[in-house]
Amino acid sequence: MRRFLRPGHDPVRERLKRDLFQFNKTVEHGFPHQPSALGYSPFLRLMAIGTRSGAIKLYGAPGVEFMGLHEENNTVMQIHFIPDQCQLVTLLDDNSLHLWSLKQHGGTSELREEHRFTLKGPPGSPPSATQVTAVLPHSSQEVLYLGTESGNIFVVELPSLAVLEDRTITPVAVLQRIPEDNCNRRSCEMVEALREHPKNPDQILIGYSRGLIVLWDLQNNKATHHFLGSQQLENLYWQRDGSKFISCHYDGSYTQWPVSSDNRQSEPLENTVPYGPFPCKAISKIYWQTTKNGLPYIIFQGGMPRASYGDRHSISVIHGSQQTAFDFTSRVIDFFIIFSSDPAAEFDDPSALVVLAEEELVVIDLKSSGWPAVHPPYLASLHCSAITCSHHVSNIPLKLWERIISAGSKQNIHYSSMPWPIDGGTNIAPDPPQRDLLLTGHEDGTVRFWDASGVCLHLLYKLSTVRVFLTDADPNDNMNTLGEDEWPPLRKVGTFDPYSDDPRLGIQKIYLCKYSGYLAVAGTAGQVLVMELNDEDAEHVVDHAEADLLQDQEGYRWKGHEKLKTRDGPVQFEAGFQPFVLVQCQPPAVVTSLALHSEWKLVAFGTSHGFGLFDHQQKQLVFVKCTLHPSDQLALEGPLSRVKSLKKSLRQSFRRIRRSRVSSRKRRGGGGNASEVQEANAKFDQDVLQEMELAPVQRKIEARSAEDSFTGFVRTLYFADTFLRDSSRHCPSLWAGTNGGTVYAFCLRVPPAERRMDEPVRAEQAKEIQLMHRAPVVGILVLDGRSTPLPEPLEVAHDLSKSPDMQGSHQLLVVSEEQFKVFTLPKVSSKLKLKLTALEGCRVRKVTVANFGSCKTDDYSENDLAVLTNLGDIQIISLPFLKLQIRYPCIRKEDVSGIASCVFTKYGQGFYLISPSEFERFSLSTKWLVEPRCIVDVPEVTSNNHVHKSGSENAARKS
């Protein structure tokens, strides 16, 4: 039987792989990219958001999330929940309607598309005849009313989405009941709004674009009242008792209309231009909410004076003498009010204003004085400043976690204490097994700490590095301060702020030690800050040190940006992570690699010019090493002024082709006849041309020239306590890998604790390894005598890891973009290699060690390499034998930014950006899986005089 098995095929190992590895995309964190529509169900207490790419996402209580995707990928224009049902309807920009249902399956609820439908007109009719502009789900749960551009109102049956042609409300039928001197045929063009009477479901309010408003009797199929507005209509809203309704208009005004039983034509009670008398922008939506004290809440979008504030995105709230125009930094898509949904309640009694802006969700507490914002538990605006890097830390100790939360709570004192008002559904997912942090670095010099333990990515704390430096903006400036008499009464809300005071502030690398609380962050202008956690506000001087990475070189001139200017004297810092030392690299190039060893109190940093080591306990520079090659002129131009020479690039390409051709002829030697050599050369030329036409990922491994640009670019830094000089004594060491395929190893002498402040840390270069193919080194790892990766600093001291095996021989794993190579230590002789590019035609972009546990037993787990390639594939490679275990397609190869943003966790999960504002979370492990598990039960329908009997059976149906 064995001879029929494939070479290397082990049935036992195959079964074990199934117990260890499984790929799942589990949840999307952050704010939906390009939102286009908003809906809310007071019955289910669920909110729905639609996007331009055709996605629809439902949110309720924290952890309750659902996602659906329209096959057409068209923009979602409108979302409407069916009253008292677990159903909703979406309207797309291709004029198609889609019915979605929440149904229970396998103990959880799922969002499913039930039907789709496109309204079609008679043959030869223009598209405007059936272009849907307004949707009204009737409270009977039996029909939808669809207003169109032509003025026709079609009636569609639920759930079949079949048109009931005999019930269509035509403009001709409407005009028959209206005096000719008041309006004409054009008055009934384009239906802007449809609203059901709050007390009488047999009446609906029809608003036409040109200002005509009609109250239509559904039973008798006739208009009972008509109202003539003098301005273009934008929207309508019924008051709770049905005695009045409000219309809002294009000129920035709103009007109250009475609905009396005796007058078929009513005159307006009051017409108001809240920000007049000058010309104002349109009020596109309005709410009139009644309260017990008699003063209504009037809430509307727009209406700002055109000349001075026409570019503002605002929603105004007026309550008696209190008035505020909430000013958003991105366009308002839509909004809704959460108020009493009990039909028996006499007043609306609004509690919260929920606003979907283009770049964030903002919730305003209308119950508390001052109307503060509510801190959202999900839908975080990750990109409030553009994300520049990310760093994941697993299994945070409880003490550090509580200190970070405490620091964050002091920043959130201006938020409302109101419980999250969108609280529908039940989260039935198990509690996260551990506390995980995701740290994101941003363009404005901030680092945000996110709770990444569960389904909701929740902001815990925000750190700003700006206070250390002198910038154009004063950190004490308050954008929300208003003069007492300022008009309109604008107030900035939200966190989205895409503008950075200085691009040099951008965070490029982050390293957090979860055991000591030390944090190192590095930026675009060569700044490296080392911080420690302080539970109180403090004022202190930040020590400065310079690391001149070109100190031994002559003839180089930096052409890039200048370093950031620092503040003199003591600096005031909030509670949280506070910088105590700044290391400034010279030239001030982008920091490309960073490593922190909190036990030895050392931080290593690298740029495109070299790397250095800094003792942050003594606050002394230990050494710097320049890695710049004489041809690395581009490394001196800086990222903000870099222009690559096409001529030089082509010259290098042809040199590489020429070298490859010569080397291939040498390999062939003189053997064979002339025709064979000629044929081989022709084939080689064809291969080279094919290689140039296709992607570079398809070329085989070949030696790169030392003249290639950026060979000195330091890609990775790694601390290890291992055998570097001889096999009898181990010592601390620092390893650095460059873009040119060079690995440097330095022996470190760290004084013992009792003499740590008296004696300097010393370093001496012990090894230099040059990979023959000169591919960039993206990862370095030392394996102990048991072939296990060395533990993190202080991990053994906290009894969270076994002590490394120092008896057996250690091994060095060097991961380049093109191959994995294992060397023995201390001799550094090659032991094993895996040529990834030659075999797979791809290059390594990210690599990390991940621990995979079996889903069948808690007794077995193993360490493997999780590898992301430039093709977007994830490969799992075994340690120490470098055998490919499994491969999964994860990210589209065209999504370069997604691949670049990917970060792996220690336990086989990962995150990558699918848009500037969203992380996709995925899992490679069968054991560690974070995904939404929730259920939506239909609440009991409160007795309601406007729910038809025919709908009551459906209302009792479970989701």
Tab-separated table of C-alpha atoms in Angstrom, residues 652-892:
chain	number	residue	atom	x	y	z
A	652	GLN	CA	20.537	47.834	-13.813
A	653	SER	CA	17.988	45.523	-15.424
A	654	PHE	CA	20.160	44.992	-18.498
A	655	ARG	CA	23.246	44.441	-16.330
A	656	ARG	CA	21.346	41.752	-14.471
A	657	ILE	CA	20.281	40.148	-17.770
A	658	ARG	CA	23.875	40.240	-19.040
A	659	ARG	CA	25.237	38.697	-15.826
A	660	SER	CA	22.603	35.970	-15.888
A	661	ARG	CA	23.400	35.191	-19.528
A	662	VAL	CA	27.137	34.955	-18.841
A	663	SER	CA	26.660	32.815	-15.757
A	664	SER	CA	24.286	30.473	-17.600
A	665	ARG	CA	26.872	30.012	-20.389
A	666	LYS	CA	29.555	29.265	-17.807
A	667	ARG	CA	27.313	26.649	-16.226
A	668	ARG	CA	26.764	25.043	-19.593
A	669	GLY	CA	30.533	25.135	-20.213
A	670	GLY	CA	31.879	24.065	-23.560
A	671	GLY	CA	29.890	20.846	-23.730
A	672	GLY	CA	27.333	20.245	-26.484
A	673	ASN	CA	27.307	21.355	-30.070
A	674	ALA	CA	26.797	24.880	-31.359
A	675	SER	CA	23.137	24.377	-32.254
A	676	GLU	CA	22.319	23.289	-28.693
A	677	VAL	CA	24.036	26.358	-27.273
A	678	GLN	CA	22.277	28.616	-29.785
A	679	GLU	CA	18.907	27.040	-28.939
A	680	ALA	CA	19.574	27.434	-25.212
A	681	ASN	CA	20.532	31.093	-25.697
A	682	ALA	CA	17.381	31.758	-27.726
A	683	LYS	CA	15.284	30.116	-25.011
A	684	PHE	CA	17.051	32.194	-22.379
A	685	ASP	CA	16.396	35.445	-24.291
A	686	GLN	CA	12.743	34.487	-24.625
A	687	ASP	CA	12.546	33.764	-20.886
A	688	VAL	CA	14.118	37.136	-20.089
A	689	LEU	CA	11.649	38.995	-22.317
A	690	GLN	CA	8.765	37.075	-20.811
A	691	GLU	CA	10.080	37.937	-17.370
A	692	MET	CA	10.202	41.635	-18.249
A	693	GLU	CA	6.690	41.579	-19.730
A	694	LEU	CA	5.140	39.662	-16.839
A	695	ALA	CA	5.467	40.349	-13.152
A	696	PRO	CA	8.864	40.110	-11.417
A	697	VAL	CA	7.385	37.524	-9.065
A	698	GLN	CA	7.838	34.913	-11.768
A	699	ARG	CA	11.599	35.113	-12.103
A	700	LYS	CA	13.782	32.495	-10.498
A	701	ILE	CA	16.245	33.356	-7.751
A	702	GLU	CA	19.301	35.065	-9.138
A	703	ALA	CA	22.063	37.119	-7.654
A	704	ARG	CA	21.219	40.778	-7.230
A	705	SER	CA	23.803	43.456	-7.710
A	706	ALA	CA	25.240	45.289	-4.741
A	707	GLU	CA	24.597	48.402	-6.829
A	708	ASP	CA	20.822	47.973	-6.593
A	709	SER	CA	19.314	50.932	-4.753
A	710	PHE	CA	18.471	50.736	-1.045
A	711	THR	CA	20.705	47.759	-0.269
A	712	GLY	CA	21.466	49.345	3.108
A	713	PHE	CA	17.786	49.701	4.030
A	714	VAL	CA	17.436	47.899	7.399
A	715	ARG	CA	14.361	45.653	7.180
A	716	THR	CA	14.484	43.741	10.467
A	717	LEU	CA	16.083	43.852	13.939
A	718	TYR	CA	16.107	41.014	16.467
A	719	PHE	CA	17.441	40.509	20.010
A	720	ALA	CA	18.540	37.029	21.096
A	721	ASP	CA	20.446	35.387	23.935
A	722	THR	CA	22.347	32.728	22.005
A	723	PHE	CA	25.714	31.235	21.088
A	724	LEU	CA	27.519	33.667	18.836
A	725	ARG	CA	31.238	33.310	19.565
A	726	ASP	CA	31.546	29.697	20.659
A	727	SER	CA	29.316	26.807	21.658
A	728	SER	CA	30.174	26.968	25.368
A	729	ARG	CA	29.040	30.507	26.228
A	730	HIS	CA	25.870	32.262	25.249
A	731	CYS	CA	25.501	36.027	25.356
A	732	PRO	CA	23.032	38.766	24.456
A	733	SER	CA	23.111	39.656	20.755
A	734	LEU	CA	21.549	41.984	18.229
A	735	TRP	CA	20.826	40.866	14.660
A	736	ALA	CA	20.043	43.155	11.721
A	737	GLY	CA	18.925	42.252	8.189
A	738	THR	CA	19.125	44.606	5.213
A	739	ASN	CA	17.509	45.054	1.832
A	740	GLY	CA	20.716	43.841	0.188
A	741	GLY	CA	20.588	40.396	1.797
A	742	THR	CA	23.160	41.129	4.509
A	743	VAL	CA	22.790	39.960	8.127
A	744	TYR	CA	24.871	41.625	10.848
A	745	ALA	CA	25.272	40.078	14.296
A	746	PHE	CA	26.628	41.978	17.314
A	747	CYS	CA	27.684	40.514	20.656
A	748	LEU	CA	26.410	42.619	23.555
A	749	ARG	CA	27.792	42.874	27.033
A	750	VAL	CA	24.996	43.978	29.390
A	751	PRO	CA	26.220	44.651	32.948
A	752	PRO	CA	24.472	42.748	35.772
A	753	ALA	CA	21.600	44.508	37.568
A	754	GLU	CA	23.710	45.704	40.508
A	755	ARG	CA	26.182	47.487	38.183
A	756	ARG	CA	23.726	48.345	35.409
A	757	MET	CA	23.908	52.122	35.940
A	758	ASP	CA	27.672	52.178	36.541
A	759	GLU	CA	29.047	50.256	33.570
A	760	PRO	CA	28.243	50.924	29.928
A	761	VAL	CA	26.655	48.396	27.596
A	762	ARG	CA	29.276	47.270	25.070
A	763	ALA	CA	28.777	45.888	21.578
A	764	GLU	CA	31.121	44.210	19.129
A	765	GLN	CA	30.370	42.932	15.655
A	766	ALA	CA	30.732	39.153	15.612
A	767	LYS	CA	29.271	37.991	12.304
A	768	GLU	CA	28.328	39.280	8.877
A	769	ILE	CA	26.382	36.983	6.558
A	770	GLN	CA	25.841	37.822	2.897
A	771	LEU	CA	23.070	35.858	1.200
A	772	MET	CA	24.212	34.879	-2.282
A	773	HIS	CA	20.950	35.913	-3.956
A	774	ARG	CA	21.027	39.276	-2.113
A	775	ALA	CA	17.247	39.300	-1.560
A	776	PRO	CA	15.925	41.571	1.214
A	777	VAL	CA	15.965	39.992	4.678
A	778	VAL	CA	12.450	40.247	6.154
A	779	GLY	CA	12.810	38.065	9.249
A	780	ILE	CA	15.426	36.660	11.661
A	781	LEU	CA	14.734	34.017	14.296
A	782	VAL	CA	16.860	31.932	16.673
A	783	LEU	CA	15.684	28.434	17.659
A	784	ASP	CA	16.891	26.896	20.918
A	785	GLY	CA	18.131	23.345	21.529
A	786	ARG	CA	14.553	22.024	21.271
A	787	SER	CA	14.069	23.858	17.949
A	788	THR	CA	11.669	26.231	19.713
A	789	PRO	CA	11.753	29.989	19.082
A	790	LEU	CA	13.383	31.918	21.919
A	791	PRO	CA	10.828	33.408	24.352
A	792	GLU	CA	10.034	37.113	24.479
A	793	PRO	CA	11.917	39.307	26.976
A	794	LEU	CA	10.595	38.821	30.550
A	795	GLU	CA	8.242	36.020	29.380
A	796	VAL	CA	10.143	33.392	31.389
A	797	ALA	CA	10.382	35.700	34.405
A	798	HIS	CA	6.569	35.931	34.440
A	799	ASP	CA	6.248	32.123	34.274
A	800	LEU	CA	4.494	32.300	30.923
A	801	SER	CA	7.099	30.339	28.998
A	802	LYS	CA	9.622	27.587	29.570
A	803	SER	CA	13.258	28.610	29.851
A	804	PRO	CA	15.023	28.200	26.512
A	805	ASP	CA	17.148	25.083	26.055
A	806	MET	CA	20.770	26.200	26.305
A	807	GLN	CA	22.233	22.675	26.245
A	808	GLY	CA	21.544	21.721	22.653
A	809	SER	CA	22.860	23.619	19.658
A	810	HIS	CA	20.973	26.695	18.522
A	811	GLN	CA	19.891	27.421	14.954
A	812	LEU	CA	19.487	30.671	13.070
A	813	LEU	CA	16.601	31.091	10.620
A	814	VAL	CA	17.012	33.864	8.068
A	815	VAL	CA	13.933	34.662	5.987
A	816	SER	CA	14.516	36.664	2.832
A	817	GLU	CA	11.903	37.680	0.304
A	818	GLU	CA	12.869	34.673	-1.808
A	819	GLN	CA	13.919	31.857	0.506
A	820	PHE	CA	14.110	30.484	4.046
A	821	LYS	CA	17.512	29.375	5.262
A	822	VAL	CA	18.557	27.648	8.503
A	823	PHE	CA	22.141	28.026	9.778
A	824	THR	CA	23.842	26.304	12.685
A	825	LEU	CA	25.182	28.458	15.521
A	826	PRO	CA	27.774	29.583	16.336
A	827	LYS	CA	29.541	28.478	13.120
A	828	VAL	CA	26.837	29.892	10.832
A	829	SER	CA	27.036	27.006	8.380
A	830	SER	CA	24.090	26.387	6.081
A	831	LYS	CA	21.907	23.496	7.203
A	832	LEU	CA	18.578	23.704	5.372
A	833	LYS	CA	16.792	25.949	2.890
A	834	LEU	CA	13.423	26.402	1.209
A	835	LYS	CA	13.509	28.307	-2.094
A	836	LEU	CA	10.091	29.915	-2.161
A	837	THR	CA	10.434	32.162	-5.221
A	838	ALA	CA	12.048	29.476	-7.361
A	839	LEU	CA	9.344	26.954	-6.465
A	840	GLU	CA	6.240	29.092	-5.989
A	841	GLY	CA	6.917	32.216	-8.031
A	842	CYS	CA	6.147	34.507	-5.106
A	843	ARG	CA	7.972	36.643	-2.552
A	844	VAL	CA	7.653	36.885	1.206
A	845	ARG	CA	6.054	40.096	2.435
A	846	LYS	CA	5.299	39.271	6.091
A	847	VAL	CA	6.444	36.440	8.345
A	848	THR	CA	5.850	35.635	11.992
A	849	VAL	CA	5.934	32.680	14.377
A	850	ALA	CA	2.439	31.549	15.369
A	851	ASN	CA	1.363	28.940	17.875
A	852	PHE	CA	-1.326	26.565	16.612
A	853	GLY	CA	-3.306	24.457	19.082
A	854	SER	CA	-5.318	21.378	18.227
A	855	CYS	CA	-9.108	21.702	18.304
A	856	LYS	CA	-9.339	18.064	19.442
A	857	THR	CA	-7.064	18.174	22.473
A	858	ASP	CA	-5.561	20.843	24.722
A	859	ASP	CA	-2.373	18.811	25.112
A	860	TYR	CA	-0.955	19.483	21.657
A	861	SER	CA	0.243	22.694	20.034
A	862	GLU	CA	3.111	23.580	17.718
A	863	ASN	CA	4.977	26.619	16.461
A	864	ASP	CA	4.927	27.294	12.722
A	865	LEU	CA	5.729	30.174	10.430
A	866	ALA	CA	2.788	32.159	9.061
A	867	VAL	CA	3.899	33.725	5.796
A	868	LEU	CA	2.140	36.279	3.588
A	869	THR	CA	3.359	36.539	-0.007
A	870	ASN	CA	3.100	39.308	-2.569
A	871	LEU	CA	0.398	37.247	-4.314
A	872	GLY	CA	-1.818	37.633	-1.241
A	873	ASP	CA	-1.488	33.940	-0.307
A	874	ILE	CA	-0.854	32.814	3.251
A	875	GLN	CA	1.411	29.818	3.686
A	876	ILE	CA	2.055	27.894	6.885
A	877	ILE	CA	5.563	26.453	7.046
A	878	SER	CA	6.723	24.032	9.728
A	879	LEU	CA	9.607	24.614	12.117
A	880	PRO	CA	12.406	23.642	12.070
A	881	PHE	CA	12.164	21.529	8.889
A	882	LEU	CA	10.661	24.232	6.658
A	883	LYS	CA	7.965	22.021	5.130
A	884	LEU	CA	4.988	23.735	3.509
A	885	GLN	CA	1.894	22.648	5.458
A	886	ILE	CA	-0.940	24.446	3.714
A	887	ARG	CA	-1.663	27.427	1.524
A	888	TYR	CA	-4.688	29.740	1.581
A	889	PRO	CA	-5.641	32.584	-0.781
A	890	CYS	CA	-6.378	35.569	1.458
A	891	ILE	CA	-5.835	38.976	-0.186
A	892	ARG	CA	-6.144	39.921	-3.850
